[in-house]
Each structure stands twice: as C-alpha cells, then as structure tokens.
mmCIF file of C-alpha atoms in Angstrom:
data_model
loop_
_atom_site.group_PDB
_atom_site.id
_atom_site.type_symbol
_atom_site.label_atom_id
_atom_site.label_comp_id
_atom_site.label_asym_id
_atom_site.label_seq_id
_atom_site.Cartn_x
_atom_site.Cartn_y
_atom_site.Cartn_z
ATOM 1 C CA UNK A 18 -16.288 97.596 -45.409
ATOM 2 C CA UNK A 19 -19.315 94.843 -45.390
ATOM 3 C CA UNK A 20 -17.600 92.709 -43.002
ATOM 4 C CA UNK A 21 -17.596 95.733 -40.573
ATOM 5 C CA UNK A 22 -21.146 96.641 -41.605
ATOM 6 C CA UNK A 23 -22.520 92.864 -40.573
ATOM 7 C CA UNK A 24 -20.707 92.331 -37.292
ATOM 8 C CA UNK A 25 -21.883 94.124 -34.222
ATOM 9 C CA UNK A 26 -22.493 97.809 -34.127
ATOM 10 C CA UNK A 27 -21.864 100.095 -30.742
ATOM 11 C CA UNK A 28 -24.891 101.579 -29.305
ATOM 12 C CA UNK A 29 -24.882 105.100 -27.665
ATOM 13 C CA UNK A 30 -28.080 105.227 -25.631
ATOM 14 C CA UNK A 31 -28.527 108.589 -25.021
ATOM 15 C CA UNK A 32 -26.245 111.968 -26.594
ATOM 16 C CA UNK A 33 -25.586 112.065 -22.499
ATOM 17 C CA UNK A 34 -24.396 108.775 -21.730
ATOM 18 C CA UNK A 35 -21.231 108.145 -24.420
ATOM 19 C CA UNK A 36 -20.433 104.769 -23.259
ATOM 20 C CA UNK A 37 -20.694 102.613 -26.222
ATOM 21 C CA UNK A 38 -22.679 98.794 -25.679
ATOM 22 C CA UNK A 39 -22.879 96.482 -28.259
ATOM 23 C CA UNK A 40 -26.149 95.712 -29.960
ATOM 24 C CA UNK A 41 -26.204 91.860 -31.216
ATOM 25 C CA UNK A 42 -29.170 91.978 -33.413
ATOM 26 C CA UNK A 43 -30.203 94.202 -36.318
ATOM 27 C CA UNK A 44 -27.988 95.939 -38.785
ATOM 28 C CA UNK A 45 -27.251 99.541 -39.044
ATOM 29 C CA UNK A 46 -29.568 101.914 -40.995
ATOM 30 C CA UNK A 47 -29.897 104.262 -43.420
ATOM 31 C CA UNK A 48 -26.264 102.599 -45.284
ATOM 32 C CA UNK A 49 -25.933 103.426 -48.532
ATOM 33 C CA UNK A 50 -24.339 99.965 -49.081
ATOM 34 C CA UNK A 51 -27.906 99.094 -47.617
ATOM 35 C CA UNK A 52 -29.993 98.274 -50.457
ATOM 36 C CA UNK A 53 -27.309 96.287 -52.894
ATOM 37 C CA UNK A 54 -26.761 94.142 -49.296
ATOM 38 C CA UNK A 55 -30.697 93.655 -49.116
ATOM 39 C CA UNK A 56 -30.648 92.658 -52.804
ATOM 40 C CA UNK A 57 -27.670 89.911 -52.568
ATOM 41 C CA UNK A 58 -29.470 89.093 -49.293
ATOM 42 C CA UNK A 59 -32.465 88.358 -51.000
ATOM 43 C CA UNK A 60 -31.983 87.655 -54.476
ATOM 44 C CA UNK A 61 -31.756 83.496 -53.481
ATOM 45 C CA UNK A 62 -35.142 83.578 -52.183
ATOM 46 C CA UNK A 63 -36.652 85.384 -55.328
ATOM 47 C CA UNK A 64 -35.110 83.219 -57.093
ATOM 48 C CA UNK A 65 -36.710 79.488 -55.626
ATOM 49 C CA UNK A 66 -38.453 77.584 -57.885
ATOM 50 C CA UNK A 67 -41.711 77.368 -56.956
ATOM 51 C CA UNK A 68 -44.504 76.037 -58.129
ATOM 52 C CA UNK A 69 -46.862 77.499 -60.885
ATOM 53 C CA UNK A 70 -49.322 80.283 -59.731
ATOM 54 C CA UNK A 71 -46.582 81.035 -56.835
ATOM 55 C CA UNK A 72 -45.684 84.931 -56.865
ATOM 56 C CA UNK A 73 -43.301 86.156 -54.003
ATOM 57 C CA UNK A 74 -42.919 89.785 -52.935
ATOM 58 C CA UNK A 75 -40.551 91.272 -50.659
ATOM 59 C CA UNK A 76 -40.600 94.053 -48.676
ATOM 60 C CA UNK A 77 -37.624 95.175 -46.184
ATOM 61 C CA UNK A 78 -37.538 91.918 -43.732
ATOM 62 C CA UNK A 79 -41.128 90.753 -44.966
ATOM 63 C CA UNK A 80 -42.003 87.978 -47.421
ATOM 64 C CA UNK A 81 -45.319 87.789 -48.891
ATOM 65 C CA UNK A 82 -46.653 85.006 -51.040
ATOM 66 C CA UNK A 83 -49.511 85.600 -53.497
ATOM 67 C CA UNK A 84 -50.871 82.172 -55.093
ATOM 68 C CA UNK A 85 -53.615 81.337 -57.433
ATOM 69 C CA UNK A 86 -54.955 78.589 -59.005
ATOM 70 C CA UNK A 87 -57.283 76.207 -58.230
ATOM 71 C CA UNK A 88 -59.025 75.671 -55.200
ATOM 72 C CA UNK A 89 -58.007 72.327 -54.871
ATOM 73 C CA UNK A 90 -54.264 72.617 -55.544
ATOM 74 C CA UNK A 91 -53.694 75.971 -54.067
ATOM 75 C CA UNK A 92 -53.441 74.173 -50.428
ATOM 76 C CA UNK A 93 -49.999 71.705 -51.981
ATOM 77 C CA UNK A 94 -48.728 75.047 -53.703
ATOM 78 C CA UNK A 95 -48.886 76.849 -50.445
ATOM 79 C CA UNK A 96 -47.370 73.753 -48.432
ATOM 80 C CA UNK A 97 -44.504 73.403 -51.220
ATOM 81 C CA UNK A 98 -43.481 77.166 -50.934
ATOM 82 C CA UNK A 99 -43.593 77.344 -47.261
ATOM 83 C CA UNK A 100 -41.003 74.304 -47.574
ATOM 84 C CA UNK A 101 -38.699 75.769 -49.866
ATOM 85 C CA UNK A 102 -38.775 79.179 -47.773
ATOM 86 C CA UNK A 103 -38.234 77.068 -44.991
ATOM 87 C CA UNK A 104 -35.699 74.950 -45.806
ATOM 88 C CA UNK A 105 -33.781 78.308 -47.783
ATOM 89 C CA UNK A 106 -33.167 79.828 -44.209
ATOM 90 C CA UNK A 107 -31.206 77.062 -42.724
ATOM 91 C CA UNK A 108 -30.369 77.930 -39.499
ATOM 92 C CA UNK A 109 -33.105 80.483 -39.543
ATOM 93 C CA UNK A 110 -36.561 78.708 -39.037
ATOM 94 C CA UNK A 111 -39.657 80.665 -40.393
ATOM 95 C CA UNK A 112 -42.084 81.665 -37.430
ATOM 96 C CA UNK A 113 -45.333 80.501 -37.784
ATOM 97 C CA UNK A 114 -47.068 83.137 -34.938
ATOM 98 C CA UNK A 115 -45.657 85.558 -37.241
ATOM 99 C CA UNK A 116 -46.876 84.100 -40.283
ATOM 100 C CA UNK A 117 -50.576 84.393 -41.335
ATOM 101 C CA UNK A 118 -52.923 83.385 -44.583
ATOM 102 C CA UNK A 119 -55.559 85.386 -45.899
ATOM 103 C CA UNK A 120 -57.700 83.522 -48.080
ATOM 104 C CA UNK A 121 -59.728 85.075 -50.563
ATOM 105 C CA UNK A 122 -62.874 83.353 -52.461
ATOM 106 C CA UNK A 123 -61.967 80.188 -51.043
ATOM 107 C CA UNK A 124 -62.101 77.796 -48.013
ATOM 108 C CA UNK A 125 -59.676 78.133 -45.486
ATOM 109 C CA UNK A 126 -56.277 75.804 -45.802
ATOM 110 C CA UNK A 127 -54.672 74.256 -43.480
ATOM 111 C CA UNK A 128 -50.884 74.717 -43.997
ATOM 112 C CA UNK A 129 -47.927 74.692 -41.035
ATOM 113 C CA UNK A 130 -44.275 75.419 -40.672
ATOM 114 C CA UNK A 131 -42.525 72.970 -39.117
ATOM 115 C CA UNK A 132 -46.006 71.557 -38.252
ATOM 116 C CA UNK A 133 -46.914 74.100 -36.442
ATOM 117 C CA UNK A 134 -50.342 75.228 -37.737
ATOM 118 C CA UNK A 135 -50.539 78.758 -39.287
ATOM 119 C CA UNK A 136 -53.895 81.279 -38.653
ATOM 120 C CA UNK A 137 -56.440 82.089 -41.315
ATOM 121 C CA UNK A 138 -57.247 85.407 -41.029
ATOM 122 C CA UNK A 139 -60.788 87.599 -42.096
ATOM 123 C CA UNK A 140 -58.674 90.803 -42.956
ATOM 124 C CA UNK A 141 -55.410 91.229 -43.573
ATOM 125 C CA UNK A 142 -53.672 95.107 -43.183
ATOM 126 C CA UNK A 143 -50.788 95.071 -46.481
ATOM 127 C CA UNK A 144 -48.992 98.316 -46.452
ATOM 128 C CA UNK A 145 -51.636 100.552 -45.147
ATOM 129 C CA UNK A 146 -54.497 98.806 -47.233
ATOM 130 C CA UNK A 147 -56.600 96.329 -45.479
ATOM 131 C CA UNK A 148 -57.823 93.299 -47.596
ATOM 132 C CA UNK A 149 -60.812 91.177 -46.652
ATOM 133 C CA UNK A 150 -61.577 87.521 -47.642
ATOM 134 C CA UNK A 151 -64.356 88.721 -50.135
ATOM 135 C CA UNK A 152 -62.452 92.089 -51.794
ATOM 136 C CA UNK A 153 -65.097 94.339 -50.777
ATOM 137 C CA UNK A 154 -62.942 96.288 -49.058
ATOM 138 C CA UNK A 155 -65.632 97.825 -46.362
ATOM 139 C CA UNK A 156 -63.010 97.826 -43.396
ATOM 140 C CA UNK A 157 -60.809 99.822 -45.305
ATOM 141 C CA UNK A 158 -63.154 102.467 -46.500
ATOM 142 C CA UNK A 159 -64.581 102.641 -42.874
ATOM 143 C CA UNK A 160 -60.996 103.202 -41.409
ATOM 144 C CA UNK A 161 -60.278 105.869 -43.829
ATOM 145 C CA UNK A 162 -63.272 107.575 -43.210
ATOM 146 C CA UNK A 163 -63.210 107.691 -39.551
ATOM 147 C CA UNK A 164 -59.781 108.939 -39.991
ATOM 148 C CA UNK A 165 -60.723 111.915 -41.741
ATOM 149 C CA UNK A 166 -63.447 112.305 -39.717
ATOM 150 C CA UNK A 167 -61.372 112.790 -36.551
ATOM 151 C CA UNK A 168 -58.525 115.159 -38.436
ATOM 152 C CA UNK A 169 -61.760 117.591 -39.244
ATOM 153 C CA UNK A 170 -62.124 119.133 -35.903
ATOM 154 C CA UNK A 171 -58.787 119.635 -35.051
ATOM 155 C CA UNK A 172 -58.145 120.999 -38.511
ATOM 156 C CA UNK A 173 -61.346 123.077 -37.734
ATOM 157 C CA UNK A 174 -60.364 124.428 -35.037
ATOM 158 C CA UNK A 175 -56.692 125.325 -35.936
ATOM 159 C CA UNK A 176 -57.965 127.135 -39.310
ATOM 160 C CA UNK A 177 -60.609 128.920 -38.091
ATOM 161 C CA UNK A 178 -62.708 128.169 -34.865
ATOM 162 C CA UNK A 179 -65.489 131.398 -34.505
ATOM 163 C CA UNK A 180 -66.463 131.853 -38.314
ATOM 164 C CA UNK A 181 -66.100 128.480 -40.148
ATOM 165 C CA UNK A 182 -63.810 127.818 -43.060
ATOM 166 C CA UNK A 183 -63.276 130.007 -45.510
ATOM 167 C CA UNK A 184 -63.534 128.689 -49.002
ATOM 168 C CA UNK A 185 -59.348 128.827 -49.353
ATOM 169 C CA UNK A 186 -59.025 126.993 -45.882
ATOM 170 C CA UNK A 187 -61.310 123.956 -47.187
ATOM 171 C CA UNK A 188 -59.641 123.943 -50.684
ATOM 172 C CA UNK A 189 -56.078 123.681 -48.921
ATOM 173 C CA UNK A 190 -56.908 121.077 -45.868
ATOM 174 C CA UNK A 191 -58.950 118.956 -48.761
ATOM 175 C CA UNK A 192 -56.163 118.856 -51.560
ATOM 176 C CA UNK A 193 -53.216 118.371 -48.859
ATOM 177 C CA UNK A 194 -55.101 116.281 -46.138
ATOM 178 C CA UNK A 195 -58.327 114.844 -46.939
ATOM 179 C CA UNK A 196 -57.760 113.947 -50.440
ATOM 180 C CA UNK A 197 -54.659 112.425 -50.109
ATOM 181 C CA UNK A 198 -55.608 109.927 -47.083
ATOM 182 C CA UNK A 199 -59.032 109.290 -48.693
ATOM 183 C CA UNK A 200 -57.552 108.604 -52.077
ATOM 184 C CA UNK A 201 -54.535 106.191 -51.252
ATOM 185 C CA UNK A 202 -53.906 103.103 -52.673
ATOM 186 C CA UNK A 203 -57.191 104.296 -54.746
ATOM 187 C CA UNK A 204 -55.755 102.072 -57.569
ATOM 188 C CA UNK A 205 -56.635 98.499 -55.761
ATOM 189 C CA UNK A 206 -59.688 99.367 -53.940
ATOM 190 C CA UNK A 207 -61.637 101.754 -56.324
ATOM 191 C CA UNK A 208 -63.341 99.247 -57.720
ATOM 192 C CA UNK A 209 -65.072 98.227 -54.838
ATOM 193 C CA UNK A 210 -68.969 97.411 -54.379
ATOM 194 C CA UNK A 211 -69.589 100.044 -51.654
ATOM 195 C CA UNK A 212 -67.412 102.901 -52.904
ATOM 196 C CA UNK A 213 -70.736 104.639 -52.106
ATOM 197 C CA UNK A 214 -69.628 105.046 -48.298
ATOM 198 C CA UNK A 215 -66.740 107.467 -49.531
ATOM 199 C CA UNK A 216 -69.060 109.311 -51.441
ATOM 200 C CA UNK A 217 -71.379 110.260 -49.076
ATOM 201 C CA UNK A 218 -68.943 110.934 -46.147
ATOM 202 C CA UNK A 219 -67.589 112.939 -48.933
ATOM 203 C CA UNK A 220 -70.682 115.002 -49.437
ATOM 204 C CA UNK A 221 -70.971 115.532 -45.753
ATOM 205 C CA UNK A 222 -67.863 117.162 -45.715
ATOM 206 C CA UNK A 223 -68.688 119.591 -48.037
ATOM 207 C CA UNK A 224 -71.555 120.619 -46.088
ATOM 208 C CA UNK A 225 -74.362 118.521 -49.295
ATOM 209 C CA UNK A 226 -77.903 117.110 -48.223
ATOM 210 C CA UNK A 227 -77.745 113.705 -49.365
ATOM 211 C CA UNK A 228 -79.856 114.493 -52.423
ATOM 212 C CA UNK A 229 -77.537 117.620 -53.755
ATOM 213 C CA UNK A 230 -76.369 116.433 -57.451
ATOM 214 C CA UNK A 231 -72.665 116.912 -57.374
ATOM 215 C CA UNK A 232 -72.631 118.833 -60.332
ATOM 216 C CA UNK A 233 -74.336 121.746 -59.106
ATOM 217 C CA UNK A 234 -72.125 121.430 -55.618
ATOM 218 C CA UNK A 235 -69.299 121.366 -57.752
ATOM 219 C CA UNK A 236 -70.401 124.792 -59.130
ATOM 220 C CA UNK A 237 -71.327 126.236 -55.981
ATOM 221 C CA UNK A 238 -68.243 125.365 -54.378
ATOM 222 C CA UNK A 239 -65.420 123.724 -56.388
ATOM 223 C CA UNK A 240 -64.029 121.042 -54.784
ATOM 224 C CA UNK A 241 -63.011 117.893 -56.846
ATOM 225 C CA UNK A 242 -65.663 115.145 -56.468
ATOM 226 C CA UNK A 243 -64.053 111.724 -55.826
ATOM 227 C CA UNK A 244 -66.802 109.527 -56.567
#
C-alpha cells in the first residue's frame, strides 16, 4: 500500500474529461496513512543534533527554526543548523529564495545556503500571526482591525440595512465573527505595548465616545469587553 501511495498518482482534470494523466510531483491528500508517513518522513530531521538554543518546528512541508542565545553566537548556531538541514536532504537542496530570517532584538545575520545569501526580513506572517523585529506586534493588530472593519458593512447590511442592528444581531455577528478574528492567537500577542488600538476600534464598534468607561457600556449594552 505505501509503495503505491509514493509513486505517481493519475490526475482527472475535470468530472468531464475522464482521461487519466499522471501528476509527477506531490502526494495524494487527505490519506489516512498520511500523517504516520509525514511522521517517519520527518522524524530524522527532528531528530538532528543541533546546537544548544536550536528549537525546530514543523509544520506540513515547512521547517521553522527558533534560536536563542547570545547575540554573538546566534549567527554560528544559525549557520550550523542550516548545514545539518542541508546536508539531511541529500539530493534535495534547501532553497534559499524560499527561506527567510526574522531577527528579533538583534542585528541582522548574515547566513546562506549553499552560499547563497538568505533575506532578513522586518515582519514575518507565522500561521496567520505576523511577528515584527521588535514584538510589538502593531502590523498585526492593524490587519485585524481593518479586517473587521471591512466584514461590518457587509454584515450590516445583510442583518439589517433600514433600522440598524438590533441588540441580538450585534451579540451574534460579535461572538461568532468579530470576536473570534479579533481574539486569535490572543495568547502570543496580548501582551503587546499598543493593545490600546484593539480597544478603541473596539469601542467604536459598539457605538462608545472615546471617553465612555466600559463598565457602564457594558451595562448599557452587554457585550464582552476585550481589553
């Protein structure tokens, strides 16, 4: 059964056309033999030994490496785990125009693959959550905003365009829509320095001056604060 799962797959096009071509890259999805493959796959690679401070994460056909220490021996760490990766895939060179480094609270190193230079990056997008150089986490909290921001006036206009929202239309589109895009990944960036900016863009939503206490719009009309 994996041998036949590996090799090359047929490819219908279209439900119309039925003639079958063969697709040479990529593997099938949605196998249930899928993720103990992935983890033999990968296990080697977890499993490197590299060098203190060094912690890799994996994510479908994505390899991240997350390395602290100091700053002047983080730039050899880096080098040294690039290598290993490297030389792990054989055949399989790493690409460095795919590759990137975000540094964060420290000068920018200068690291290659197969001496090929890699970019430093400002900001850095990590499963939906975009990471600056400095944590603060202001491009993120911008994009989320603006997000919600344009999902208002279509969900506006959809619950009720002539009279405003109702109370139970406001309650529903912030507990299943605003709340949950506002709020995720909450865990890594609520700490930020300018969490203000979600507060207030919060307040305007629900209709506050800028100097309404949230307490009393609580009572008036109770939506859960999230700042």
């Amino acid at each position: 059964m994996a041998p036949s799962w590996l090799t090359v797959q047929p490819l219908l096009p279209t439900e119309v056309i039925r003639d079958p071509s063969p697709s040479p890259r990529g593997c099938a999805q949605g196998s249930k033999s899928g993720p103990i493959l992935w983890n033999i796959f990968f296990d080697p690679i977890l499993s490197l030994p590299f060098p203190q401070g060094v912690i890799i994460q994996a994510l479908a056909a994505d390899i991240q490496l997350v390395i602290t220490g100091h700053p002047d021996t983080l730039p050899s760490s880096a080098q040294t785990s690039l290598d290993l990766i490297n030389t792990w895939c054989h055949k399989l060179k790493l690409s460095s125009s795919k590759s990137s480094i975000l540094p964060i609270f420290c000068h920018n190193p200068s690291l290659d693959i197969n001496f090929i230079p890699i970019p430093c990056l400002e900001e850095m997008t990590i499963l939906g959550v975009k990471f600056d150089s400095r944590l603060s986490f202001s491009s993120h909290l911008n994009h989320i905003c603006s997000k919600t921001s344009n999902l208002f006036p279509r969900l506006h206009t959809c619950a009720n365009a002539y009279y405003g929202l109702g109370f139970k239309a406001r309650r529903l589109m912030h507990t299943a829509v605003f709340e949950p895009t506002l709020t995720y990944a909450a865990a890594i960036w609520g700490e930020a320095e300018n969490l203000g900016l979600l507060g207030a863009y919060f307040d305007q939503h629900r209709g506050n001056f800028a100097s309404t206490p949230s307490a009393a719009s609580a009572r008036h009309q109770p939506l859960p604060p999230l700042h």
